[in-house]
Amino acid sequence: MKRSTRKEKKRFGALPPLYQFVLNPYTDVRFSTCPGCRGRTRQRKLPLLIHVDPMQLIALNKTCRYCPDCDLLIAHQDELEAFLTAFLGERASEVLDNDGYLVLGTMERKAWREGLHQPKYIDDMRANTHDFKEYRTVQVTPGGWFPADKPPAPTPLVERS
């Protein structure tokens, strides 16, 4: 038996990974064009699976921006946090202040619909979840006029994390 020298990534979902994922922290940038290829993005409504500390899973059917050429899915952090605030109530400030949530991946739509009527066990959720292929971060360089001796630092729009 041959051993792999490459370190295996731990995955939550049992289904094959889909999408490269960006959680957009900017409230004034909505990405109608892809930050990677500059092509037009589309909208895609998917059930996102969110892990909330300490041990809670929330499946949220959310409209995200999607670039089919880059296979990049962009969710807006302010919209997710508004939902979590409404859903968690008093506990929301504790979770949001400590980065106590993580978007794990996407769920199969059929399993998400069934979960609306009857709560699912964690093993059922795991069996119907696609992890993300990769998590990325976004950095935006502000536009405008800058002094000649202090131009803005060039930053890539999409970085691997």
Coordinates of N, CA and C in Angstrom, one line a residue:
M1 N 0.8 -1.2 0.0 CA 0.0 0.0 0.0 C 0.9 1.2 0.0
K2 N 0.6 2.2 -0.9 CA 1.4 3.4 -1.1 C 0.8 4.5 -0.2
R3 N 1.6 5.1 0.6 CA 1.2 6.2 1.4 C 1.3 7.6 0.7
S4 N 0.3 8.4 0.9 CA 0.3 9.7 0.3 C 1.2 10.6 1.1
T5 N 2.1 11.4 0.5 CA 3.0 12.3 1.2 C 2.3 13.7 1.3
R6 N 1.2 13.8 0.6 CA 0.4 15.1 0.7 C -0.5 15.0 1.9
K7 N -0.6 16.1 2.7 CA -1.5 16.1 3.8 C -2.9 16.2 3.4
E8 N -3.8 15.3 3.8 CA -5.2 15.3 3.5 C -5.9 16.4 4.3
K9 N -6.7 17.1 3.6 CA -7.5 18.2 4.2 C -8.7 17.5 4.9
K10 N -9.1 17.9 6.1 CA -10.3 17.4 6.7 C -11.5 18.1 6.1
R11 N -12.5 17.3 5.9 CA -13.7 17.8 5.3 C -14.9 17.5 6.2
F12 N -15.9 18.3 6.1 CA -17.1 18.1 6.9 C -18.1 17.3 6.0
G13 N -18.3 17.7 4.8 CA -19.3 17.1 3.9 C -18.8 15.8 3.3
A14 N -19.8 15.0 3.0 CA -19.5 13.7 2.4 C -19.5 13.8 0.8
L15 N -20.1 14.8 0.3 CA -20.2 15.0 -1.2 C -19.0 15.7 -1.7
P16 N -18.7 15.6 -3.0 CA -17.5 16.3 -3.5 C -17.5 17.8 -3.3
P17 N -16.4 18.4 -3.1 CA -16.3 19.9 -2.9 C -16.8 20.6 -4.2
L18 N -17.4 21.8 -3.9 CA -17.9 22.6 -5.0 C -17.5 24.1 -4.7
Y19 N -17.2 24.9 -5.7 CA -17.0 26.3 -5.6 C -15.8 26.7 -4.8
Q20 N -15.2 27.8 -5.2 CA -14.3 28.6 -4.4 C -15.1 29.6 -3.7
F21 N -14.8 29.9 -2.5 CA -15.8 30.8 -1.7 C -15.1 32.0 -1.1
V22 N -15.8 33.1 -1.2 CA -15.3 34.4 -0.7 C -16.4 34.9 0.2
L23 N -16.1 35.3 1.4 CA -17.0 36.0 2.3 C -16.6 37.5 2.2
N24 N -17.4 38.3 1.5 CA -17.1 39.7 1.3 C -17.4 40.6 2.5
P25 N -16.3 41.1 3.1 CA -16.5 41.9 4.3 C -16.9 43.4 4.0
Y26 N -16.9 43.8 2.7 CA -17.1 45.2 2.4 C -18.6 45.4 2.2
T27 N -19.2 46.4 2.8 CA -20.6 46.7 2.7 C -20.9 47.5 1.4
D28 N -19.9 48.2 0.9 CA -20.1 49.1 -0.2 C -19.6 48.5 -1.6
V29 N -19.2 47.2 -1.5 CA -18.7 46.5 -2.8 C -19.6 45.3 -2.9
R30 N -20.3 45.1 -4.1 CA -21.2 44.0 -4.3 C -20.8 43.1 -5.4
F31 N -19.7 43.3 -6.1 CA -19.2 42.4 -7.1 C -20.1 42.0 -8.2
S32 N -20.5 43.0 -9.0 CA -21.3 42.7 -10.2 C -20.4 42.2 -11.3
T33 N -19.0 42.4 -11.1 CA -18.0 41.8 -11.9 C -17.1 40.9 -11.0
C34 N -16.6 39.9 -11.6 CA -15.8 38.9 -10.8 C -14.4 39.6 -10.5
P35 N -14.0 39.5 -9.2 CA -12.7 40.1 -8.9 C -11.5 39.3 -9.5
G36 N -11.7 38.1 -10.0 CA -10.6 37.4 -10.5 C -10.5 37.6 -12.0
C37 N -11.5 37.4 -12.8 CA -11.5 37.4 -14.3 C -12.1 38.7 -14.9
R38 N -12.7 39.5 -14.1 CA -13.4 40.7 -14.5 C -14.7 40.4 -15.4
G39 N -15.1 39.2 -15.4 CA -16.4 38.9 -16.2 C -17.6 39.2 -15.3
R40 N -18.7 39.2 -15.9 CA -20.0 39.5 -15.2 C -20.3 38.4 -14.3
T41 N -20.7 38.7 -13.1 CA -21.2 37.7 -12.2 C -22.7 37.5 -12.3
R42 N -23.2 36.4 -11.9 CA -24.6 36.1 -11.9 C -25.0 35.9 -10.4
Q43 N -26.3 35.7 -10.3 CA -26.8 35.4 -8.9 C -27.2 33.9 -8.9
R44 N -26.9 33.3 -7.7 CA -27.2 31.9 -7.5 C -27.7 31.7 -6.1
K45 N -28.9 31.1 -6.0 CA -29.5 30.9 -4.7 C -29.2 29.5 -4.2
L46 N -28.4 29.4 -3.1 CA -28.0 28.1 -2.6 C -28.2 28.0 -1.1
P47 N -28.5 26.8 -0.6 CA -28.5 26.6 0.8 C -27.1 26.5 1.4
L48 N -26.7 27.5 2.1 CA -25.4 27.6 2.8 C -25.5 26.9 4.1
L49 N -24.5 26.1 4.5 CA -24.4 25.5 5.8 C -23.5 26.3 6.6
I50 N -24.0 26.8 7.7 CA -23.2 27.7 8.6 C -23.0 27.0 10.0
H51 N -21.8 26.9 10.4 CA -21.5 26.4 11.8 C -21.4 27.6 12.7
V52 N -22.2 27.5 13.8 CA -22.1 28.6 14.8 C -21.6 28.0 16.1
D53 N -20.6 28.6 16.7 CA -20.0 28.1 17.9 C -21.1 28.1 19.0
P54 N -21.1 27.2 20.0 CA -20.2 26.1 20.1 C -20.5 24.9 19.2
M55 N -21.8 24.5 19.1 CA -22.1 23.4 18.3 C -23.5 23.5 17.7
Q56 N -23.7 24.4 16.7 CA -25.0 24.6 16.0 C -24.7 24.7 14.5
L57 N -25.6 24.0 13.8 CA -25.5 24.1 12.3 C -26.8 24.8 11.8
I58 N -26.7 25.8 11.0 CA -27.8 26.5 10.4 C -27.7 26.4 8.9
A59 N -28.8 25.9 8.2 CA -28.8 25.9 6.8 C -29.7 27.1 6.3
L60 N -29.1 28.0 5.5 CA -29.7 29.2 5.1 C -29.7 29.3 3.6
N61 N -30.9 29.4 3.0 CA -31.1 29.5 1.6 C -30.7 31.0 1.2
K62 N -29.6 31.2 0.6 CA -29.1 32.6 0.4 C -28.7 32.8 -1.0
T63 N -29.0 34.0 -1.5 CA -28.6 34.4 -2.8 C -27.2 35.0 -2.8
C64 N -26.3 34.5 -3.6 CA -25.0 34.9 -3.6 C -24.6 35.3 -5.0
R65 N -23.5 36.0 -5.2 CA -22.9 36.3 -6.5 C -22.1 35.1 -6.9
Y66 N -22.1 34.8 -8.2 CA -21.4 33.6 -8.7 C -20.8 33.9 -10.1
C67 N -19.5 33.6 -10.2 CA -18.8 33.7 -11.5 C -18.6 32.2 -12.0
P68 N -19.3 31.9 -13.1 CA -19.2 30.5 -13.7 C -17.9 30.2 -14.3
D69 N -17.1 31.3 -14.8 CA -15.8 31.0 -15.4 C -14.8 30.7 -14.3
C70 N -14.8 31.3 -13.2 CA -13.9 31.1 -12.1 C -14.4 30.1 -11.1
D71 N -15.7 29.7 -11.1 CA -16.4 28.9 -10.2 C -16.3 29.5 -8.8
L72 N -16.5 30.8 -8.7 CA -16.3 31.6 -7.5 C -17.7 32.0 -7.0
L73 N -17.9 31.7 -5.7 CA -19.2 32.0 -5.0 C -18.9 33.1 -4.0
I74 N -19.6 34.2 -4.0 CA -19.4 35.4 -3.1 C -20.6 35.6 -2.3
A75 N -20.5 35.5 -1.0 CA -21.5 35.8 0.0 C -21.2 37.1 0.7
H76 N -22.1 37.9 1.0 CA -21.9 39.2 1.7 C -22.0 39.0 3.2
Q77 N -20.9 39.3 3.9 CA -20.8 39.1 5.3 C -21.9 39.9 6.1
D78 N -22.2 41.1 5.7 CA -23.2 41.9 6.4 C -24.6 41.3 6.3
E79 N -24.9 40.7 5.2 CA -26.2 40.0 5.0 C -26.3 38.8 5.9
L80 N -25.2 38.0 5.9 CA -25.2 36.8 6.8 C -25.3 37.2 8.3
E81 N -24.6 38.2 8.6 CA -24.6 38.6 10.1 C -25.9 39.2 10.5
A82 N -26.6 39.9 9.5 CA -27.9 40.4 9.9 C -28.9 39.2 10.1
F83 N -28.8 38.2 9.3 CA -29.6 37.0 9.5 C -29.3 36.3 10.9
L84 N -28.0 36.2 11.2 CA -27.5 35.5 12.4 C -28.0 36.3 13.6
T85 N -28.0 37.7 13.5 CA -28.4 38.5 14.6 C -29.9 38.3 14.9
A86 N -30.7 38.2 13.8 CA -32.1 38.0 14.0 C -32.4 36.6 14.5
F87 N -31.7 35.6 14.0 CA -31.9 34.2 14.4 C -31.4 33.9 15.8
L88 N -30.3 34.4 16.2 CA -29.7 34.1 17.5 C -30.1 35.0 18.6
G89 N -30.7 36.1 18.3 CA -31.2 37.0 19.4 C -30.0 37.5 20.3
E90 N -30.2 37.3 21.6 CA -29.2 37.8 22.6 C -27.8 37.3 22.4
R91 N -27.7 36.0 21.9 CA -26.4 35.4 21.8 C -25.7 35.9 20.6
A92 N -26.3 36.7 19.7 CA -25.7 37.1 18.4 C -24.4 37.9 18.7
S93 N -24.4 38.8 19.6 CA -23.3 39.7 19.8 C -22.0 38.9 20.2
E94 N -22.2 37.9 21.0 CA -21.1 37.0 21.5 C -20.6 36.3 20.3
V95 N -21.4 35.7 19.4 CA -21.0 35.0 18.3 C -20.3 35.8 17.3
L96 N -20.9 37.0 16.9 CA -20.3 37.9 15.9 C -19.0 38.6 16.4
D97 N -18.9 38.9 17.6 CA -17.7 39.6 18.1 C -16.5 38.7 18.1
N98 N -16.7 37.4 18.3 CA -15.6 36.4 18.4 C -15.4 35.6 17.1
D99 N -15.9 36.1 16.0 CA -15.8 35.3 14.8 C -16.3 33.9 15.0
G100 N -17.4 33.7 15.7 CA -17.9 32.4 16.1 C -18.7 31.7 15.1
Y101 N -18.6 32.0 13.8 CA -19.3 31.3 12.8 C -18.4 31.0 11.6
L102 N -18.7 30.0 10.8 CA -18.0 29.6 9.6 C -19.0 29.0 8.6
V103 N -18.9 29.5 7.4 CA -19.7 29.0 6.3 C -18.9 27.7 5.8
L104 N -19.5 26.5 6.1 CA -18.8 25.3 5.8 C -18.9 24.9 4.3
G105 N -20.1 25.1 3.7 CA -20.3 24.7 2.4 C -21.7 24.8 1.9
T106 N -22.1 24.1 0.9 CA -23.5 24.2 0.4 C -24.2 22.8 0.7
M107 N -25.5 22.9 0.9 CA -26.3 21.6 1.0 C -27.0 21.3 -0.2
E108 N -27.4 20.1 -0.4 CA -28.3 19.7 -1.5 C -29.6 20.3 -1.2
R109 N -30.3 20.9 -2.2 CA -31.5 21.6 -2.1 C -32.6 20.7 -1.5
K110 N -32.7 19.4 -2.0 CA -33.7 18.5 -1.5 C -33.6 18.3 0.0
A111 N -32.4 18.1 0.5 CA -32.1 17.8 1.9 C -32.5 19.1 2.7
W112 N -32.1 20.2 2.1 CA -32.5 21.5 2.8 C -34.0 21.6 3.0
R113 N -34.7 21.4 1.9 CA -36.2 21.5 2.0 C -36.8 20.5 3.0
E114 N -36.3 19.3 3.0 CA -36.7 18.3 4.0 C -36.5 18.8 5.4
G115 N -35.3 19.5 5.6 CA -35.0 20.0 6.9 C -35.9 21.1 7.4
L116 N -36.6 21.7 6.5 CA -37.5 22.8 6.9 C -38.7 22.2 7.7
H117 N -39.1 21.0 7.3 CA -40.2 20.3 7.9 C -39.9 19.4 9.1
Q118 N -38.7 18.8 9.0 CA -38.3 17.9 10.1 C -36.8 18.1 10.3
P119 N -36.4 18.5 11.5 CA -35.0 18.7 11.8 C -34.1 17.5 11.4
K120 N -32.9 17.8 10.9 CA -32.0 16.7 10.5 C -30.9 16.5 11.5
Y121 N -30.5 15.3 11.7 CA -29.3 15.0 12.5 C -28.1 15.4 11.8
I122 N -27.0 15.5 12.5 CA -25.7 16.0 12.0 C -25.2 15.0 10.9
D123 N -25.4 13.7 11.1 CA -25.0 12.8 10.1 C -25.7 12.9 8.8
D124 N -27.0 13.2 8.8 CA -27.8 13.5 7.6 C -27.3 14.8 6.9
M125 N -27.0 15.8 7.7 CA -26.5 17.0 7.1 C -25.2 16.8 6.5
R126 N -24.3 16.1 7.1 CA -23.0 15.8 6.6 C -23.1 15.0 5.3
A127 N -24.0 14.1 5.2 CA -24.2 13.3 4.0 C -24.7 14.1 2.8
N128 N -25.3 15.2 3.1 CA -25.8 16.1 2.0 C -25.1 17.4 1.8
T129 N -23.9 17.5 2.2 CA -23.1 18.7 2.2 C -21.9 18.7 1.3
H130 N -21.8 19.7 0.5 CA -20.6 19.9 -0.4 C -19.7 20.9 0.4
D131 N -18.5 20.6 0.7 CA -17.5 21.6 1.2 C -17.1 22.5 0.1
F132 N -16.5 23.6 0.4 CA -15.9 24.5 -0.6 C -14.5 23.9 -1.0
K133 N -14.2 24.1 -2.3 CA -12.9 23.7 -2.8 C -11.8 24.5 -2.1
E134 N -12.1 25.8 -2.0 CA -11.1 26.7 -1.4 C -11.8 27.9 -0.9
Y135 N -11.2 28.4 0.2 CA -11.7 29.7 0.8 C -10.7 30.8 0.3
R136 N -11.2 31.9 -0.1 CA -10.4 33.0 -0.5 C -10.8 34.3 0.2
T137 N -9.9 35.3 0.2 CA -10.2 36.6 0.8 C -10.2 37.6 -0.3
V138 N -10.8 38.7 0.0 CA -10.9 39.8 -1.0 C -10.3 41.1 -0.4
Q139 N -9.5 41.8 -1.1 CA -8.9 43.1 -0.7 C -9.2 44.0 -1.8
V140 N -9.7 45.2 -1.5 CA -10.1 46.2 -2.5 C -9.1 47.4 -2.3
T141 N -8.5 47.9 -3.3 CA -7.7 49.1 -3.3 C -8.6 50.2 -3.6
P142 N -8.6 51.3 -2.8 CA -9.5 52.4 -3.1 C -9.0 53.2 -4.3
G143 N -10.0 53.7 -5.0 CA -9.7 54.5 -6.2 C -9.6 55.9 -5.8
G144 N -9.1 56.8 -6.7 CA -9.0 58.2 -6.4 C -7.6 58.7 -6.7
W145 N -7.4 60.0 -6.3 CA -6.1 60.6 -6.5 C -5.3 60.4 -5.2
F146 N -4.0 60.2 -5.4 CA -3.1 60.0 -4.3 C -1.8 60.8 -4.5
P147 N -1.2 61.3 -3.5 CA 0.1 62.0 -3.7 C 1.1 61.1 -4.5
A148 N 1.9 61.8 -5.3 CA 2.9 61.0 -6.1 C 3.9 60.2 -5.2
D149 N 4.2 60.7 -4.1 CA 5.2 60.0 -3.2 C 4.5 58.9 -2.4
K150 N 3.2 58.9 -2.3 CA 2.5 57.9 -1.5 C 1.3 57.2 -2.3
P151 N 1.7 56.5 -3.3 CA 0.6 55.8 -4.1 C 0.0 54.7 -3.2
P152 N -1.2 54.3 -3.5 CA -1.8 53.1 -2.7 C -1.0 51.9 -3.0
A153 N -0.9 51.0 -2.0 CA -0.2 49.8 -2.2 C -1.1 48.9 -3.1
P154 N -0.5 48.4 -4.2 CA -1.3 47.5 -5.0 C -1.5 46.2 -4.3
T155 N -2.8 45.8 -4.3 CA -3.2 44.5 -3.6 C -4.0 43.7 -4.6
P156 N -3.8 42.4 -4.6 CA -4.6 41.6 -5.4 C -6.0 41.6 -4.9
L157 N -7.0 41.4 -5.9 CA -8.4 41.4 -5.5 C -8.8 40.1 -4.8
V158 N -8.2 39.0 -5.3 CA -8.6 37.7 -4.7 C -7.3 37.0 -4.3
E159 N -7.2 36.6 -3.1 CA -6.0 35.9 -2.6 C -6.5 34.6 -2.0
R160 N -5.6 33.6 -2.1 CA -5.9 32.3 -1.5 C -5.6 32.4 -0.1
S161 N -6.4 31.7 0.7 CA -6.1 31.7 2.2 C -5.9 30.3 2.7

